[in-house]
Amino acid sequence: MKNIFFIIILFNSLFAGYFNEALKQYESGNEKKALELFRESCNNDISNCNEIANMFLDGNVIKQNEIYAKEFYKKSCYLNDYSSCYYVGYLFLKEKDHPNALKYLEYACNNDISDACFLASAIHYKTYKDDRNYVNYLEKACQKGDYQACSQVALIYYKGKHKVTKDKYRAYRLFYNACEKGKRDESCMMVGYFNQTGEAIEKNLYTAENIYKDLCNKEYKKACIQLENFYQKVDTSSNEEYLKSKKKAISKSN
């Protein structure tokens, strides 16, 4: 056990030595030597490679250099650090190298990096006009917890756009998921609308009213406007559908 502890300390001190010397060399203008030392300190260690890549990307410690950042993120990516694959794809995208951007973003997406799925969907849509993969990668982003993507793909199914068959119930489930788990105001608004109109689900005016109220209280202006429209259409003192849904909700809470 003591031997392992000693090896860890030795390794960390070696990294610190390479790293500090590399910084000195880089700051003094000896870029070639600095890169040799950075590469040596990276040497198949994800955390070291990422630290160097982040440093080159954010430009706080040394001058920003996205080419070098990409090099060290690539090293981490090849060691199966999938968030680094995302950054490689992102940097290729900034260079407008869409084929390579997609290669790394799709790889990261297929290994549970939701931001990579979202960016991949945007490239498929904006660059290649590929509706099928646009929706496919939006759905992957949604499945991996990107609730903005859930909202977008829900709207696609609601309207039947991008060569997708209109499916309002599926749209509702996606909006509901983005509302409940992602707290996306625009999705909650649509859940309220579904309850108000009875599209694809059972009509529930009381639920719709309360959703609009909650959103309006959070200063979501569209919900305040929708709440006004709701009261113009629904007399909450006499509307039978409203009173029935209110009674049902109260009995459930008791």
Tab-separated table of C-alpha atoms in Angstrom, residues 55-246:
chain	number	residue	atom	x	y	z
A	55	MET	CA	-5.874	25.924	-20.378
A	56	PHE	CA	-5.384	26.404	-24.125
A	57	LEU	CA	-9.119	26.792	-24.694
A	58	ASP	CA	-9.976	29.370	-22.032
A	59	GLY	CA	-6.775	31.409	-22.385
A	60	ASN	CA	-6.633	32.416	-18.711
A	61	VAL	CA	-3.229	30.929	-17.858
A	62	ILE	CA	-1.554	31.187	-21.252
A	63	LYS	CA	-2.522	32.647	-24.606
A	64	GLN	CA	-5.563	30.938	-26.089
A	65	ASN	CA	-4.825	28.463	-28.869
A	66	GLU	CA	-7.731	26.351	-30.062
A	67	ILE	CA	-5.539	24.209	-32.329
A	68	TYR	CA	-3.514	23.028	-29.334
A	69	ALA	CA	-6.670	22.701	-27.238
A	70	LYS	CA	-8.107	20.393	-29.877
A	71	GLU	CA	-4.915	18.319	-29.952
A	72	PHE	CA	-5.066	17.601	-26.215
A	73	TYR	CA	-8.837	17.043	-26.182
A	74	LYS	CA	-8.277	14.505	-28.953
A	75	LYS	CA	-5.809	12.643	-26.755
A	76	SER	CA	-8.430	12.440	-23.992
A	77	CYS	CA	-11.100	11.449	-26.489
A	78	TYR	CA	-8.980	8.538	-27.702
A	79	LEU	CA	-8.721	7.490	-24.043
A	80	ASN	CA	-12.553	7.322	-23.997
A	81	ASP	CA	-13.244	10.591	-22.221
A	82	TYR	CA	-16.395	11.354	-24.185
A	83	SER	CA	-16.849	14.936	-22.996
A	84	SER	CA	-13.468	15.635	-24.615
A	85	CYS	CA	-14.797	14.172	-27.873
A	86	TYR	CA	-17.574	16.753	-27.636
A	87	TYR	CA	-15.023	19.560	-27.367
A	88	VAL	CA	-13.113	18.223	-30.370
A	89	GLY	CA	-16.342	18.251	-32.367
A	90	TYR	CA	-17.207	21.720	-31.106
A	91	LEU	CA	-13.798	23.071	-32.148
A	92	PHE	CA	-14.079	21.473	-35.593
A	93	LEU	CA	-17.488	23.119	-35.885
A	94	LYS	CA	-15.964	26.520	-35.106
A	95	GLU	CA	-13.555	25.867	-37.983
A	96	LYS	CA	-16.567	25.006	-40.190
A	97	ASP	CA	-15.166	21.504	-40.714
A	98	HIS	CA	-18.587	19.886	-40.576
A	99	PRO	CA	-17.634	16.291	-41.508
A	100	ASN	CA	-15.080	16.067	-38.686
A	101	ALA	CA	-17.358	17.947	-36.306
A	102	LEU	CA	-20.103	15.385	-36.911
A	103	LYS	CA	-17.687	12.483	-36.527
A	104	TYR	CA	-16.713	13.508	-32.989
A	105	LEU	CA	-20.092	14.882	-31.939
A	106	GLU	CA	-21.965	11.752	-32.996
A	107	TYR	CA	-19.389	9.602	-31.201
A	108	ALA	CA	-19.825	11.670	-28.025
A	109	CYS	CA	-23.599	11.628	-28.427
A	110	ASN	CA	-23.673	7.849	-28.711
A	111	ASN	CA	-21.755	7.786	-25.433
A	112	ASP	CA	-24.302	9.846	-23.486
A	113	ILE	CA	-23.102	13.443	-23.996
A	114	SER	CA	-26.414	15.229	-24.586
A	115	ASP	CA	-24.852	18.531	-25.723
A	116	ALA	CA	-23.103	16.608	-28.494
A	117	CYS	CA	-26.431	15.202	-29.691
A	118	PHE	CA	-27.921	18.689	-29.793
A	119	LEU	CA	-25.025	20.136	-31.807
A	120	ALA	CA	-25.067	17.151	-34.168
A	121	SER	CA	-28.773	17.729	-34.804
A	122	ALA	CA	-28.081	21.372	-35.666
A	123	ILE	CA	-25.390	20.410	-38.188
A	124	HIS	CA	-27.648	17.835	-39.840
A	125	TYR	CA	-30.370	20.477	-40.159
A	126	LYS	CA	-28.489	23.655	-41.033
A	127	THR	CA	-25.631	22.243	-43.097
A	128	TYR	CA	-26.972	19.071	-44.681
A	129	LYS	CA	-30.752	19.743	-44.659
A	130	ASP	CA	-31.126	16.185	-43.360
A	131	ASP	CA	-34.537	16.078	-41.657
A	132	ARG	CA	-34.303	12.451	-40.568
A	133	ASN	CA	-31.015	12.838	-38.703
A	134	TYR	CA	-32.024	16.266	-37.402
A	135	VAL	CA	-35.001	14.746	-35.593
A	136	ASN	CA	-33.080	11.591	-34.694
A	137	TYR	CA	-30.328	13.483	-32.868
A	138	LEU	CA	-32.784	15.883	-31.248
A	139	GLU	CA	-34.591	12.859	-29.810
A	140	LYS	CA	-31.286	11.407	-28.607
A	141	ALA	CA	-30.490	14.692	-26.868
A	142	CYS	CA	-33.921	14.630	-25.249
A	143	GLN	CA	-33.490	11.031	-24.082
A	144	LYS	CA	-30.177	11.999	-22.479
A	145	GLY	CA	-31.715	14.832	-20.467
A	146	ASP	CA	-31.559	17.883	-22.749
A	147	TYR	CA	-35.030	19.295	-22.133
A	148	GLN	CA	-34.638	22.120	-24.637
A	149	ALA	CA	-34.298	19.365	-27.233
A	150	CYS	CA	-37.429	17.704	-25.828
A	151	SER	CA	-39.336	20.952	-26.363
A	152	GLN	CA	-38.101	21.255	-29.926
A	153	VAL	CA	-38.849	17.691	-30.933
A	154	ALA	CA	-42.259	17.910	-29.241
A	155	LEU	CA	-43.140	20.864	-31.454
A	156	ILE	CA	-42.008	18.906	-34.505
A	157	TYR	CA	-44.368	16.041	-33.661
A	158	TYR	CA	-47.162	18.463	-32.809
A	159	LYS	CA	-46.945	20.198	-36.192
A	160	GLY	CA	-45.816	17.201	-38.243
A	161	LYS	CA	-42.782	19.036	-39.631
A	162	HIS	CA	-39.450	17.783	-41.011
A	163	LYS	CA	-41.041	14.740	-42.684
A	164	VAL	CA	-42.330	13.475	-39.329
A	165	THR	CA	-45.861	12.118	-39.076
A	166	LYS	CA	-47.988	14.350	-36.864
A	167	ASP	CA	-48.449	12.702	-33.458
A	168	LYS	CA	-50.076	14.971	-30.894
A	169	TYR	CA	-50.079	12.471	-28.047
A	170	ARG	CA	-46.349	11.875	-28.478
A	171	ALA	CA	-45.887	15.635	-28.599
A	172	TYR	CA	-47.816	15.956	-25.339
A	173	ARG	CA	-45.652	13.345	-23.590
A	174	LEU	CA	-42.495	15.156	-24.730
A	175	PHE	CA	-43.811	18.548	-23.610
A	176	TYR	CA	-44.859	17.028	-20.284
A	177	ASN	CA	-41.416	15.506	-19.761
A	178	ALA	CA	-39.676	18.805	-20.548
A	179	CYS	CA	-42.049	20.630	-18.203
A	180	GLU	CA	-41.891	18.250	-15.237
A	181	LYS	CA	-38.212	17.327	-15.373
A	182	GLY	CA	-36.670	20.256	-17.205
A	183	LYS	CA	-38.919	23.059	-15.898
A	184	ARG	CA	-39.130	24.459	-19.424
A	185	ASP	CA	-41.720	27.242	-19.308
A	186	GLU	CA	-42.647	26.956	-22.983
A	187	SER	CA	-43.284	23.228	-22.549
A	188	CYS	CA	-45.397	23.758	-19.422
A	189	MET	CA	-47.375	26.300	-21.427
A	190	MET	CA	-48.093	23.647	-24.052
A	191	VAL	CA	-49.144	21.163	-21.340
A	192	GLY	CA	-51.623	23.789	-20.190
A	193	TYR	CA	-52.842	24.244	-23.756
A	194	PHE	CA	-53.381	20.488	-24.196
A	195	ASN	CA	-55.419	20.441	-20.989
A	196	GLN	CA	-57.441	23.438	-22.120
A	197	THR	CA	-58.276	22.098	-25.574
A	198	GLY	CA	-58.438	18.371	-24.849
A	199	GLU	CA	-56.147	17.615	-27.787
A	200	ALA	CA	-54.758	14.070	-27.450
A	201	ILE	CA	-55.608	13.943	-23.717
A	202	GLU	CA	-58.655	14.343	-21.497
A	203	LYS	CA	-59.723	17.975	-21.244
A	204	ASN	CA	-59.052	19.542	-17.836
A	205	LEU	CA	-59.773	23.254	-17.602
A	206	TYR	CA	-58.870	23.518	-13.919
A	207	THR	CA	-55.406	22.059	-14.556
A	208	ALA	CA	-54.927	24.388	-17.530
A	209	GLU	CA	-55.851	27.418	-15.419
A	210	ASN	CA	-53.420	26.484	-12.660
A	211	ILE	CA	-50.562	25.882	-15.091
A	212	TYR	CA	-51.090	29.313	-16.660
A	213	LYS	CA	-51.342	30.902	-13.199
A	214	ASP	CA	-48.108	29.330	-11.981
A	215	LEU	CA	-46.248	30.416	-15.107
A	216	CYS	CA	-47.678	33.929	-14.958
A	217	ASN	CA	-46.647	34.217	-11.290
A	218	LYS	CA	-43.119	33.384	-12.461
A	219	GLU	CA	-43.435	36.340	-14.877
A	220	TYR	CA	-43.672	34.237	-18.019
A	221	LYS	CA	-45.552	36.841	-20.060
A	222	LYS	CA	-46.980	34.471	-22.656
A	223	ALA	CA	-48.735	32.585	-19.870
A	224	CYS	CA	-50.236	35.813	-18.492
A	225	ILE	CA	-51.663	36.574	-21.936
A	226	GLN	CA	-52.951	33.009	-22.255
A	227	LEU	CA	-54.543	33.232	-18.803
A	228	GLU	CA	-56.435	36.375	-19.866
A	229	ASN	CA	-57.628	34.596	-23.007
A	230	PHE	CA	-58.632	31.602	-20.887
A	231	TYR	CA	-60.842	33.759	-18.631
A	232	GLN	CA	-62.452	35.367	-21.674
A	233	LYS	CA	-63.501	31.907	-22.881
A	234	VAL	CA	-64.181	30.170	-19.580
A	235	ASP	CA	-66.461	31.513	-16.843
A	236	THR	CA	-64.978	29.766	-13.819
A	237	SER	CA	-68.108	30.410	-11.747
A	238	SER	CA	-70.476	28.593	-14.092
A	239	ASN	CA	-68.617	26.558	-16.727
A	240	GLU	CA	-69.615	22.942	-16.086
A	241	GLU	CA	-66.427	21.418	-17.520
A	242	TYR	CA	-64.309	23.704	-15.366
A	243	LEU	CA	-66.299	23.077	-12.182
A	244	LYS	CA	-66.249	19.320	-12.758
A	245	SER	CA	-62.468	19.252	-13.225
A	246	LYS	CA	-62.004	21.485	-10.172
